[in-house]
Short mmCIF file of C-alpha atoms and ligand atoms in Angstrom, two decimals:
data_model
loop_
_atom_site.label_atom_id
_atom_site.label_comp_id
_atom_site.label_asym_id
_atom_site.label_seq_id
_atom_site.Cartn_x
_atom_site.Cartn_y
_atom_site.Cartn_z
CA UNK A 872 73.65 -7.28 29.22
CA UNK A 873 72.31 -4.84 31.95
CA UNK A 874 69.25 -6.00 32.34
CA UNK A 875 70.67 -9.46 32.46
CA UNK A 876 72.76 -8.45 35.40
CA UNK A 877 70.02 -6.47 37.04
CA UNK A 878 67.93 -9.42 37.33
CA UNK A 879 70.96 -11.31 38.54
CA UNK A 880 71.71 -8.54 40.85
CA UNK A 881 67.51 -9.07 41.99
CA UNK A 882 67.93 -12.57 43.08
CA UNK A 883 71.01 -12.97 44.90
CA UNK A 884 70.28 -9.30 46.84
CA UNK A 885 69.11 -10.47 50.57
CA UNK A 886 65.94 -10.04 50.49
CA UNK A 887 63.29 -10.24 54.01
CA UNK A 888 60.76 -12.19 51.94
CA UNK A 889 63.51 -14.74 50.17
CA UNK A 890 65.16 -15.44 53.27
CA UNK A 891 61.12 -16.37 54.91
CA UNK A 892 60.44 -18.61 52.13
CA UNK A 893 63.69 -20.35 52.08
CA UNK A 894 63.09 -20.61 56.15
CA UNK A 895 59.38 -22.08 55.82
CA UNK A 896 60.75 -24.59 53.32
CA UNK A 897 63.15 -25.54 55.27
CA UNK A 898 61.33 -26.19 58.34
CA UNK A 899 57.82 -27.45 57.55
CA UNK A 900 59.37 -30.04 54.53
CA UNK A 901 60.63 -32.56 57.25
CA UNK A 902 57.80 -31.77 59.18
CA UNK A 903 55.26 -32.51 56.61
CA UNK A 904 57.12 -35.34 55.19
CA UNK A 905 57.05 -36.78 58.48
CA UNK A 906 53.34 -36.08 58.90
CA UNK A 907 52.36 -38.40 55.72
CA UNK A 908 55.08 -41.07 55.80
CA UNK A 909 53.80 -41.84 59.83
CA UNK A 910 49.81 -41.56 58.17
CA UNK A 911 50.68 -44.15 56.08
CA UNK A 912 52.41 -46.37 58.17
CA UNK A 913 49.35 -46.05 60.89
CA UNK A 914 46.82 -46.83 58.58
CA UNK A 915 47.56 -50.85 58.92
CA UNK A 916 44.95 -52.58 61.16
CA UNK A 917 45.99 -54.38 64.02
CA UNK A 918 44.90 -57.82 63.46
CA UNK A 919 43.20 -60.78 65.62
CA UNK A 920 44.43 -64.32 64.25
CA UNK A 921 42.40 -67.16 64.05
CA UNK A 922 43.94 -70.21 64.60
CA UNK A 923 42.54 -73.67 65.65
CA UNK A 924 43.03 -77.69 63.91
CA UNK A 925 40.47 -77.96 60.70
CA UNK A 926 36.86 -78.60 61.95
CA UNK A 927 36.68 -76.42 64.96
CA UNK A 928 34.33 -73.30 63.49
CA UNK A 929 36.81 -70.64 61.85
CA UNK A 930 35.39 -70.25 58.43
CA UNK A 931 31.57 -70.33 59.65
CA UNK A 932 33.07 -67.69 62.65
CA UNK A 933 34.59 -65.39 59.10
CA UNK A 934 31.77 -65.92 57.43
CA UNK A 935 29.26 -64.65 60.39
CA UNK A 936 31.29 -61.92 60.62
CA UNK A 937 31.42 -61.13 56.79
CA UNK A 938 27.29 -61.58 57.22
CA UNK A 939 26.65 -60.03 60.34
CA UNK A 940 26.43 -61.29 63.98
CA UNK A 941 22.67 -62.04 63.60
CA UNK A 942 22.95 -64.03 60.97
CA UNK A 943 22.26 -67.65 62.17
CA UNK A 944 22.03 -69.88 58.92
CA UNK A 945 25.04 -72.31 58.26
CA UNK A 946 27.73 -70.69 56.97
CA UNK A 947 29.53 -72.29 53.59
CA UNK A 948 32.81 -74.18 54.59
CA UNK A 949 35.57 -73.80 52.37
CA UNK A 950 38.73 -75.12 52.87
CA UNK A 951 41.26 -72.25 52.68
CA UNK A 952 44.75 -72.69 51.69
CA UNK A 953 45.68 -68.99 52.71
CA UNK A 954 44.91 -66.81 55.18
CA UNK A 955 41.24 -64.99 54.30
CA UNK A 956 40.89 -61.60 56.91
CA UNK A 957 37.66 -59.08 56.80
CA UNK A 958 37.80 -56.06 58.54
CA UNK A 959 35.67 -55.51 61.95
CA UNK A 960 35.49 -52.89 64.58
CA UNK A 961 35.01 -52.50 68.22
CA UNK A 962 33.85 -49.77 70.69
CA UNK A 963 36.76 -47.91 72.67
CA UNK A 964 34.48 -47.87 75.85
CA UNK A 965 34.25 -51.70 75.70
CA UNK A 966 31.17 -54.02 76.52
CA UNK A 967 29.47 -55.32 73.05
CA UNK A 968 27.28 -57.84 72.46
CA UNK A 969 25.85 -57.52 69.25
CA UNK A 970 26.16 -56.40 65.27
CA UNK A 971 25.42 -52.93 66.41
CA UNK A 972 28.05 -52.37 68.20
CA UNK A 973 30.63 -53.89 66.26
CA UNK A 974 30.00 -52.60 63.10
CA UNK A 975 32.83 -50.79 61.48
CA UNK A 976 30.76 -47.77 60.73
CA UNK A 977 31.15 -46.70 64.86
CA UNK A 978 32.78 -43.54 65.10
CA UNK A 979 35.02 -44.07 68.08
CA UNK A 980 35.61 -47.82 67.51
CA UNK A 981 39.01 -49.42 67.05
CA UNK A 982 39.15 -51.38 64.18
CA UNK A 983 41.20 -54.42 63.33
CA UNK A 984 41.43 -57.76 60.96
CA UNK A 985 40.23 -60.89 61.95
CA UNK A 986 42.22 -63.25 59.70
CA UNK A 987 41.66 -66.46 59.41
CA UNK A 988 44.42 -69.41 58.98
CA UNK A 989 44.63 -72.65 57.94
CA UNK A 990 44.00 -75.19 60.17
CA UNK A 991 45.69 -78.33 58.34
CA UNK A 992 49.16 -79.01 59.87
CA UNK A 993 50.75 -78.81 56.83
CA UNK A 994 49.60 -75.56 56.19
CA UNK A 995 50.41 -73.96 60.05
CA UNK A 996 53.63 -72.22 58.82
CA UNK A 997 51.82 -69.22 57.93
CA UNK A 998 50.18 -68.44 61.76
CA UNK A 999 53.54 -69.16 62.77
CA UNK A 1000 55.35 -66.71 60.80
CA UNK A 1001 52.55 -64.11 61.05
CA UNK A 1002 52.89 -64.35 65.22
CA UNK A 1003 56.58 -64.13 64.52
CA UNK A 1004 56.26 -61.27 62.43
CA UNK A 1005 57.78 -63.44 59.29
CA UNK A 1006 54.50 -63.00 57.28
CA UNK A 1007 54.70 -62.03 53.65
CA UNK A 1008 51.78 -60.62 53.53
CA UNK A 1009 48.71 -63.14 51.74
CA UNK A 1010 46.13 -62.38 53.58
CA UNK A 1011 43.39 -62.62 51.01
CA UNK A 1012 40.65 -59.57 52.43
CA UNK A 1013 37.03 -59.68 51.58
CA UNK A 1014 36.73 -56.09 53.72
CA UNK A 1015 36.20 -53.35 50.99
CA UNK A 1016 38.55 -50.27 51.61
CA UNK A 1017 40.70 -51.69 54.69
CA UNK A 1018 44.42 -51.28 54.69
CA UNK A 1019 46.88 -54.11 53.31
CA UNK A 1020 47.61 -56.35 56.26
CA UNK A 1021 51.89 -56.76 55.70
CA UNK A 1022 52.47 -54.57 58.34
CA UNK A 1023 49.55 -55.40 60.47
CA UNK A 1024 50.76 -56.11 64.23
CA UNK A 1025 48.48 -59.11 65.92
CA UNK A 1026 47.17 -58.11 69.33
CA UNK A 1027 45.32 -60.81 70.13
CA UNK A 1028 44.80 -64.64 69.06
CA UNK A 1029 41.40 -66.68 68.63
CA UNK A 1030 41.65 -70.29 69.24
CA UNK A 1031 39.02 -72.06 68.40
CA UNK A 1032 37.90 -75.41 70.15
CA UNK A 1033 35.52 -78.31 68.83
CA UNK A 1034 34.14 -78.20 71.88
CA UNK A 1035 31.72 -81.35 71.24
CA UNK A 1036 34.53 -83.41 69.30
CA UNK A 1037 36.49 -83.37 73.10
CA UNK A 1038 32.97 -83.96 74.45
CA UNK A 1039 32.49 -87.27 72.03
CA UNK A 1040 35.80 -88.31 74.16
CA UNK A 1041 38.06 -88.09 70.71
CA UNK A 1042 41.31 -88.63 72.59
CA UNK A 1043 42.88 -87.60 69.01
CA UNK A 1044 40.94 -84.62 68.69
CA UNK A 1045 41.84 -83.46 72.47
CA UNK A 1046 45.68 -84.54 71.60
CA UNK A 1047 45.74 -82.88 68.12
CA UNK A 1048 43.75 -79.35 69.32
CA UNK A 1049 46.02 -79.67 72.97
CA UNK A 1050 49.30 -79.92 70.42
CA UNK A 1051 48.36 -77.20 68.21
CA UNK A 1052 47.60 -74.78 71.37
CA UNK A 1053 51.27 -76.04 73.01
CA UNK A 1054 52.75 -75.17 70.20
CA UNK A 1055 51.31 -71.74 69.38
CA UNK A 1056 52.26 -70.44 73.56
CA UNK A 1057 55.66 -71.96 72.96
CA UNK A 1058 55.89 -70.14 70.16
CA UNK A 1059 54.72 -66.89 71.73
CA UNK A 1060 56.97 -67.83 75.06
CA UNK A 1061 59.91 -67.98 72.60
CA UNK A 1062 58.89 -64.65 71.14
CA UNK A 1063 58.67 -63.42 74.83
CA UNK A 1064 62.07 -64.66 75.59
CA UNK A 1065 63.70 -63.05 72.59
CA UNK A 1066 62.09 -59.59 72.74
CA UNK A 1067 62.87 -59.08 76.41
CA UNK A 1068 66.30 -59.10 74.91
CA UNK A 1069 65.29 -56.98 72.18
CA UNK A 1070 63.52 -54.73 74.74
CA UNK A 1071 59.93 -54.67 72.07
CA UNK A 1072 56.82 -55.35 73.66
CA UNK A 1073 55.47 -59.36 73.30
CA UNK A 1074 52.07 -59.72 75.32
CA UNK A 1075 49.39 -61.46 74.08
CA UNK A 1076 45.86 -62.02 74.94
CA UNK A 1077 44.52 -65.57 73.48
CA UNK A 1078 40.99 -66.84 73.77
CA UNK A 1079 40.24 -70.33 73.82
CA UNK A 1080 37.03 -69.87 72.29
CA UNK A 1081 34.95 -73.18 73.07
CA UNK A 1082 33.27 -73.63 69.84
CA UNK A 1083 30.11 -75.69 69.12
CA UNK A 1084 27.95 -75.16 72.04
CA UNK A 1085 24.88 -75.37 70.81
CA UNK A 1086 25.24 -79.58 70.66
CA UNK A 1087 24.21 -81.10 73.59
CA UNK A 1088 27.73 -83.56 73.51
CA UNK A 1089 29.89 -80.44 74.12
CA UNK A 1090 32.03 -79.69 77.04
CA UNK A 1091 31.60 -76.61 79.00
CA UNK A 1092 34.25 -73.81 78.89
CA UNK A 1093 35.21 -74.98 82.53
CA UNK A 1094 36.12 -78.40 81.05
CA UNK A 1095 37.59 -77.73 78.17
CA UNK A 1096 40.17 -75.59 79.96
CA UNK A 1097 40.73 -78.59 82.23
CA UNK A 1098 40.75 -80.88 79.60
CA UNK A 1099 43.10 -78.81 77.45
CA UNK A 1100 45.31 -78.47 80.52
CA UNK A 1101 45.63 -81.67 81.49
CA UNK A 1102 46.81 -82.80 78.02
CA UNK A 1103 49.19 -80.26 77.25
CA UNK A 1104 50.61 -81.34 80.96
CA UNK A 1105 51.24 -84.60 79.27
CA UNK A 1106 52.20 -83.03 75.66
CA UNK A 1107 55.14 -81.51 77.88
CA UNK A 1108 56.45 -84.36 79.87
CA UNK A 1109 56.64 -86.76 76.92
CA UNK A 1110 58.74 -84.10 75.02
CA UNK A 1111 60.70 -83.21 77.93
CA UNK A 1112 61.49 -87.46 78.23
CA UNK A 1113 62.06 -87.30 74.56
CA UNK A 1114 65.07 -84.87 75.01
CA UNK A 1115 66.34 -86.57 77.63
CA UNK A 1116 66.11 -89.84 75.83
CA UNK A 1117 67.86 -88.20 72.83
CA UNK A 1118 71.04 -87.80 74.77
CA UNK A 1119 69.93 -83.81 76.13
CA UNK A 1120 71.12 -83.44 79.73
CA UNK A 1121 68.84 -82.55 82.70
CA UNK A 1122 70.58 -79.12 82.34
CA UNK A 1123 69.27 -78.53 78.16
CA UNK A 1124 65.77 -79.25 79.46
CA UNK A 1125 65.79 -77.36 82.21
CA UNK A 1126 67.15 -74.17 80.75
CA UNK A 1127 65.36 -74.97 77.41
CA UNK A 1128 63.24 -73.24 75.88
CA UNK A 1129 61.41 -75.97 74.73
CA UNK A 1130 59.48 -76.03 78.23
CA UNK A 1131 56.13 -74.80 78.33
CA UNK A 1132 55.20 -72.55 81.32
CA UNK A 1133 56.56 -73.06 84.81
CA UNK A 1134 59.76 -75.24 84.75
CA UNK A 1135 59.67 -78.20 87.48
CA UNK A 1136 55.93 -77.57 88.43
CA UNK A 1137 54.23 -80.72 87.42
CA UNK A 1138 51.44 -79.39 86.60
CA UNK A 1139 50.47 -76.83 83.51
CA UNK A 1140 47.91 -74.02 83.75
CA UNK A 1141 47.06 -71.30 81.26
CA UNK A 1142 47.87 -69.09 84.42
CA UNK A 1143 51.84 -70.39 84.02
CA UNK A 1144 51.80 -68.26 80.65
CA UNK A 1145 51.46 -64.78 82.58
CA UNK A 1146 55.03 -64.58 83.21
CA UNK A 1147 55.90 -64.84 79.61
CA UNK A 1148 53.05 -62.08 79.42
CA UNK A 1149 50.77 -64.50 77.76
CA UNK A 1150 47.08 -64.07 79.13
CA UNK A 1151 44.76 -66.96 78.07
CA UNK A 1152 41.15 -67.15 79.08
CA UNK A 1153 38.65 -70.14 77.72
CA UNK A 1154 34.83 -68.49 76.91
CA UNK A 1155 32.48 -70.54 75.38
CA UNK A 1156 30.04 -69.94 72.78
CA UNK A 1157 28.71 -70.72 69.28
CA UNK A 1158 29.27 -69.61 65.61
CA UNK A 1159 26.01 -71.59 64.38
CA UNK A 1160 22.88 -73.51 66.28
CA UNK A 1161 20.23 -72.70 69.05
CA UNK A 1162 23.17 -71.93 71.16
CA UNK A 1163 24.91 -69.13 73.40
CA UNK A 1164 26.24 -66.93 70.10
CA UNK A 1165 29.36 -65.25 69.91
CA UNK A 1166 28.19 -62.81 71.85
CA UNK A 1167 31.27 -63.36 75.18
CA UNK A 1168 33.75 -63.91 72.62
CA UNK A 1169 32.95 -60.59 71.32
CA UNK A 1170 33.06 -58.72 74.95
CA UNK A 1171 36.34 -60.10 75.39
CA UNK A 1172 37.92 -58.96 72.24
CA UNK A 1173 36.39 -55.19 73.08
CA UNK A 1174 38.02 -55.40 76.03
CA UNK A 1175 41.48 -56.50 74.97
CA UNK A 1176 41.66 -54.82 72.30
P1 GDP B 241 37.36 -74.66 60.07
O1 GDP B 241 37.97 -75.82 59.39
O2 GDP B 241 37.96 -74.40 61.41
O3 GDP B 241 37.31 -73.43 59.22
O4 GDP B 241 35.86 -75.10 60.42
P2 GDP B 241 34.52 -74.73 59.62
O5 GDP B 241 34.16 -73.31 59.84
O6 GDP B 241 34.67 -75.20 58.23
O7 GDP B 241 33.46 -75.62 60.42
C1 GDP B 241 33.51 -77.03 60.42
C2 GDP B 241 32.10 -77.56 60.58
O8 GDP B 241 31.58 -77.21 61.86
C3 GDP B 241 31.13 -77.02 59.55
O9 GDP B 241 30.29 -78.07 59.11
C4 GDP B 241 30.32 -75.99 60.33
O10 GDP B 241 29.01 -75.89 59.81
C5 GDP B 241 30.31 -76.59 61.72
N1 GDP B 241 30.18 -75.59 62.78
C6 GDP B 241 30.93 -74.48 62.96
N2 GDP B 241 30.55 -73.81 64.07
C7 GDP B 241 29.51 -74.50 64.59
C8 GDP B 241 28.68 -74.31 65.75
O11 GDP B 241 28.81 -73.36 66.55
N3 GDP B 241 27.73 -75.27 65.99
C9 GDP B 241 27.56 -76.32 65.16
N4 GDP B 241 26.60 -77.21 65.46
N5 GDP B 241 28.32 -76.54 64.06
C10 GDP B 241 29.29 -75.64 63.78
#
């Protein structure tokens, strides 16, 4: 019984080295919980979507990636049904213009996922929700080791253009790719409206990536952003017309937010989607062919990212 209470006596007596411990414990738990539950969360890449209508380049632009910049032989098409990603990198000081300098073995690069979407209208819900933030997460990855991409934030879109299907004067493919793009900066317009409310940060840098450059029918950057322009100038009044038609008042259109860009100017240009923090620019180039490479499309995601 005495030497029971003796050792009772033992550890409830204040002792200096007791009352460290229990300190330290206290103190550096939270802090090292903290410490691993914020590694965790940081380890998601950011991501760079690739969106653009069926046909325009961005399995063969995946696949060079998966290969290597250099590589230049055709690329196997494959018609995805979910989002494919593989993991990339870029240097923090930013010019880069080749495989070298985007490989993800650079020390002081920032990494990311390029994740490709499908194209087929049917199939656009999932860019949608993944811009929104809605994604659940199927991102297929063929990059060994990266992080799951659930919680991957996008910081930057790739559109990608058939730039020789608008040079072959397809009015349907300039319609169909000028719808698609309308729709994705409404959508990211929308997001800009709502987060300003929700105070969370909603810029965007898009490239209009002019695809298909190496064939002699394809517009030049220049022209496709014209060409792109002009349409989704048109896309814009025939839907405003089509809400007036369908009983909206002047007022619903005009406050809408179904209006792309700058309200009552007649005319759109990509510049209209800085104020909803949007920044497009249209660089041409080529995933395949005896053409200019991916090499600009590549200088502008080091710099923007
Ligand atoms: P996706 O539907 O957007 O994924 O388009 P794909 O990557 O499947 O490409 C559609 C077709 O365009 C394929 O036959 C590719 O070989 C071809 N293609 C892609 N990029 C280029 C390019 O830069 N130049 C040429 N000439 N053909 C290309």
């Amino acid at each position: 019984m005495d030497l029971l209470r003796q050792i009772a006596e033992a550890g409830l007596a204040p002792s200096h080295a007791a009352i460290i411990i229990g300190l330290l414990v206290v103190l550096l738990v939270p802090v090292i919980l903290h410490l691993i539950l914020s590694s965790t969360r940081s380890s998601a890449l950011p991501s760079v979507l690739l969106l653009g209508p069926s046909g325009s380049g961005k399995t063969a632009l995946l696949t060079l990636c998966e290969r290597g910049l250099s590589a230049k032989e055709p690329a196997q098409t494959r018609t995805s049904l979910i989002a494919s990603s593989v993991a990339l990198s870029v240097p923090e000081t930013g010019k880069s213009s080749n495989r070298e300098h985007v490989d993800a073995s650079e020390s002081r690069a920032i990494k990311f996922l390029l994740v490709d979407t499908p194209g087929h209208p049917k199939l656009r819900g999932q860019a949608f929700s993944r811009l929104s933030g809605k994604d659940t997460g199927k991102a297929r990855s063929s990059a060994s080791g990266n992080a799951g991409d659930e919680n991957s934030k996008v910081k930057a879109i790739i559109f990608m253009v058939d730039a020789a299907a608008l040079g072959e004067g397809g009015d349907n493919t300039l319609a169909a790719t000028a719808e698609y793009l309308h729709d994705v900066l409404l959508m990211l317009q929308k997001r800009h409206g709502s987060s300003r409310a929700s105070r969370s940060g909603s810029s965007m840098s898009v490239l209009v990536a002019a695809n298909k450059l190496d064939l002699f029918t394809a517009l030049p950057a220049a022209l496709v952003r014209a060409s792109l322009e002009a349409e989704i100038t048109r896309i814009r009044k025939t839907r405003s017309k089509g809400l007036l038609e369908s009983g909206a008042g002047a007022d619903d259109v005009g406050n809408g937010d179904d209006w792309l860009g700058e309200f009552g100017n007649e005319k759109f240009t990509f510049n209209q989607m800085l104020d909803a923090e949007v920044e497009v620019d249209v660089v041409g180039g080529s995933v395949m062919g005896d053409g200019p490479g991916a090499d600009d499309w590549w200088t502008w995601l080091a710099e923007k990212m």
